[in-house]
Short mmCIF file of C-alpha atoms and ligand atoms in Angstrom, two decimals:
data_model
loop_
_atom_site.label_atom_id
_atom_site.label_comp_id
_atom_site.label_asym_id
_atom_site.label_seq_id
_atom_site.Cartn_x
_atom_site.Cartn_y
_atom_site.Cartn_z
CA MET A 1 10.51 -5.17 -11.53
CA LYS A 2 8.94 -8.55 -10.89
CA ASN A 3 5.95 -9.87 -12.85
CA SER A 4 2.70 -10.96 -11.17
CA ALA A 5 3.71 -14.63 -10.95
CA GLU A 6 7.03 -13.75 -9.32
CA ARG A 7 5.32 -11.42 -6.87
CA LEU A 8 2.80 -14.12 -5.96
CA ASP A 9 5.63 -16.61 -5.59
CA TRP A 10 7.45 -14.29 -3.22
CA ALA A 11 4.25 -13.74 -1.19
CA LEU A 12 3.53 -17.46 -0.88
CA ASN A 13 7.11 -18.14 0.26
CA ARG A 14 6.83 -15.35 2.76
CA CYS A 15 3.60 -16.89 4.09
CA ALA A 16 5.31 -20.25 4.46
CA GLU A 17 8.24 -18.64 6.29
CA SER A 18 5.83 -16.84 8.61
CA GLN A 19 3.87 -20.06 9.07
CA LEU A 20 0.71 -18.43 7.79
CA ARG A 21 -1.88 -21.01 6.87
CA MET A 22 -3.13 -20.55 3.31
CA THR A 23 -6.91 -20.24 3.25
CA PRO A 24 -9.13 -19.60 0.20
CA VAL A 25 -9.65 -15.94 1.13
CA ARG A 26 -5.94 -15.39 1.76
CA GLY A 27 -5.07 -17.02 -1.55
CA ALA A 28 -7.62 -14.94 -3.46
CA VAL A 29 -6.44 -11.67 -1.89
CA LEU A 30 -2.77 -12.46 -2.62
CA ASP A 31 -3.67 -13.44 -6.20
CA PHE A 32 -5.37 -10.11 -6.72
CA LEU A 33 -2.68 -8.01 -5.01
CA SER A 34 0.12 -9.68 -6.95
CA GLU A 35 -1.46 -8.29 -10.13
CA GLN A 36 -1.73 -4.73 -8.82
CA ARG A 37 1.11 -2.25 -9.07
CA LYS A 38 -0.83 0.60 -7.55
CA PRO A 39 -2.38 0.47 -4.10
CA VAL A 40 -5.99 -0.71 -4.19
CA SER A 41 -8.82 0.06 -1.79
CA LEU A 42 -10.60 -2.37 0.48
CA ASP A 43 -13.66 -2.08 -1.81
CA GLU A 44 -11.63 -3.03 -4.86
CA ILE A 45 -10.12 -6.04 -3.08
CA SER A 46 -13.59 -7.07 -1.90
CA GLN A 47 -14.70 -7.16 -5.57
CA ALA A 48 -11.80 -9.39 -6.65
CA PRO A 49 -12.43 -12.83 -8.18
CA GLY A 50 -12.72 -15.47 -5.45
CA VAL A 51 -13.53 -12.78 -2.88
CA LYS A 52 -16.66 -11.07 -4.20
CA GLY A 53 -19.87 -12.55 -2.86
CA GLN A 54 -17.98 -14.99 -0.64
CA TYR A 55 -16.30 -12.87 2.01
CA ASP A 56 -17.41 -9.61 3.59
CA SER A 57 -15.18 -6.57 3.86
CA THR A 58 -14.48 -7.24 7.55
CA THR A 59 -13.00 -10.63 6.67
CA VAL A 60 -10.99 -9.07 3.85
CA TYR A 61 -9.76 -6.33 6.18
CA ARG A 62 -8.68 -8.86 8.82
CA THR A 63 -6.87 -10.84 6.12
CA LEU A 64 -5.03 -7.70 5.04
CA MET A 65 -4.03 -6.94 8.63
CA VAL A 66 -2.57 -10.45 8.96
CA PHE A 67 -0.58 -9.86 5.76
CA LYS A 68 0.51 -6.46 7.02
CA ASP A 69 1.82 -7.97 10.27
CA ALA A 70 3.73 -10.55 8.23
CA GLY A 71 5.32 -7.80 6.11
CA LEU A 72 3.55 -8.93 2.93
CA VAL A 73 1.42 -5.88 2.43
CA ARG A 74 1.61 -2.30 3.45
CA ASN A 75 -1.20 0.16 3.67
CA VAL A 76 -1.16 3.56 2.11
CA GLY A 77 -3.39 6.07 3.85
CA ILE A 78 -4.29 6.45 7.46
CA MET A 79 -7.93 5.78 8.06
CA ARG A 80 -9.69 2.56 7.32
CA ARG A 81 -12.17 4.31 5.06
CA THR A 82 -9.50 5.61 2.72
CA SER A 83 -6.85 2.94 3.19
CA HIS A 84 -5.27 1.39 0.13
CA PHE A 85 -3.12 -1.73 0.09
CA VAL A 86 -0.14 -2.73 -1.98
CA MET A 87 2.09 -5.77 -1.92
CA SER A 88 5.37 -4.92 -0.26
CA VAL A 89 7.79 -6.75 -2.55
CA PRO A 90 11.52 -6.33 -1.82
CA GLY A 91 13.30 -4.32 -4.47
CA GLU A 92 10.16 -2.51 -5.60
CA VAL A 93 10.27 1.12 -4.59
CA ASN A 94 6.86 2.72 -4.23
CA TYR A 95 6.21 6.38 -3.69
CA PHE A 96 2.64 7.57 -3.54
CA LEU A 97 0.69 10.74 -3.01
CA VAL A 98 -2.34 10.08 -0.84
CA CYS A 99 -5.37 12.33 -0.37
CA GLU A 100 -6.42 12.31 3.27
CA ARG A 101 -10.02 13.22 2.46
CA CYS A 102 -11.10 10.94 -0.38
CA GLY A 103 -8.24 8.44 -0.24
CA SER A 104 -7.24 8.78 -3.88
CA VAL A 105 -3.71 7.55 -4.57
CA VAL A 106 -1.30 8.74 -7.24
CA GLU A 107 2.08 7.21 -7.91
CA LEU A 108 4.93 9.72 -7.72
CA GLY A 109 7.13 9.50 -10.79
CA LEU A 110 10.50 10.17 -9.19
CA THR A 111 13.70 10.22 -11.22
CA SER A 112 16.59 7.98 -10.21
CA GLY A 113 18.45 11.12 -9.05
CA MET A 114 15.58 12.06 -6.72
CA LEU A 115 15.41 8.48 -5.45
CA ALA A 116 19.14 8.50 -4.74
CA ASN A 117 18.75 11.77 -2.80
CA LEU A 118 15.91 10.35 -0.72
CA GLU A 119 17.87 7.21 -0.04
CA HIS A 120 20.83 9.31 1.06
CA LEU A 121 18.62 11.38 3.37
CA ALA A 122 17.09 8.25 4.86
CA LEU A 123 20.54 6.78 5.53
CA GLU A 124 21.67 10.03 7.14
CA ASN A 125 18.72 9.70 9.50
CA GLY A 126 19.63 6.18 10.39
CA PHE A 127 17.04 4.37 8.29
CA ALA A 128 17.82 1.26 6.31
CA THR A 129 16.68 1.60 2.73
CA GLU A 130 15.78 -1.96 1.87
CA GLY A 131 12.23 -2.20 0.55
CA GLN A 132 11.90 1.51 0.88
CA SER A 133 8.66 3.35 0.44
CA MET A 134 7.43 6.82 1.20
CA ASP A 135 4.01 8.38 1.03
CA LEU A 136 3.17 12.03 0.87
CA HIS A 137 -0.13 12.84 2.51
CA GLY A 138 -2.14 15.86 1.54
CA ILE A 139 -5.37 16.99 -0.07
CA CYS A 140 -6.00 16.29 -3.75
CA ARG A 141 -7.08 18.96 -6.22
CA ASN A 142 -10.72 17.82 -6.24
CA CYS A 143 -11.03 17.87 -2.47
CA LYS A 144 -9.15 21.15 -2.26
CA SER A 145 -11.50 22.93 -4.64
CA ALA A 146 -14.50 21.40 -2.87
CA SER A 147 -13.33 22.85 0.43
CA ALA A 148 -11.72 26.05 -0.86
CA ARG A 149 -14.35 28.25 0.77
CA ARG A 150 -14.23 26.48 4.10
CA ALA A 151 -10.56 26.28 5.01
CA PRO A 152 -7.11 26.37 3.43
CA ALA A 153 -5.61 23.01 2.44
CA SER A 154 -3.66 21.45 5.25
CA LYS A 155 0.07 21.09 4.94
CA VAL A 156 1.57 18.11 3.21
CA MET A 157 2.95 15.55 5.61
CA ALA A 158 5.63 13.07 4.67
CA ARG A 159 5.65 9.66 6.24
CA TYR A 160 8.57 7.29 5.94
CA CYS A 161 7.89 3.58 5.95
CA LEU A 162 11.27 1.95 5.76
CA VAL A 163 11.28 -1.77 6.33
ZN1 LIG B 1 -9.23 13.95 -2.36
#
């Protein structure tokens, strides 16, 4: 597991390789993300030092999309409203549970045996496992109890993001 400085270093090198110009907002967002292990929401990133009060969420979102295209960041969650972002550092395996209603994110504590099984399954399906990540999408307990009278919780959907 890399520390924040190493993660930032990797991200800056990746920017240079992708010929991404470093701007103050890009630098501030990378600074913040390098310190986060768990995915963070657009709101949280917009409150980060060097970002808050200087750039609006649209600018921050565009910055994140540029990073995503460059393979620096991946987003966890489907809709913009509930999207969370995490730095996509090689060698760091991230598995998260994502609530599709409120966007809450929980890290899955998988054992090395479970990870090995998943890796094996991915390989069997023709996916490379470098920088592997997988999110399970569903409805969290809070949202489920809030909607218990309306409809049954939807099925959990697995989404592979192998890069
Ligand atoms: Zn929820």
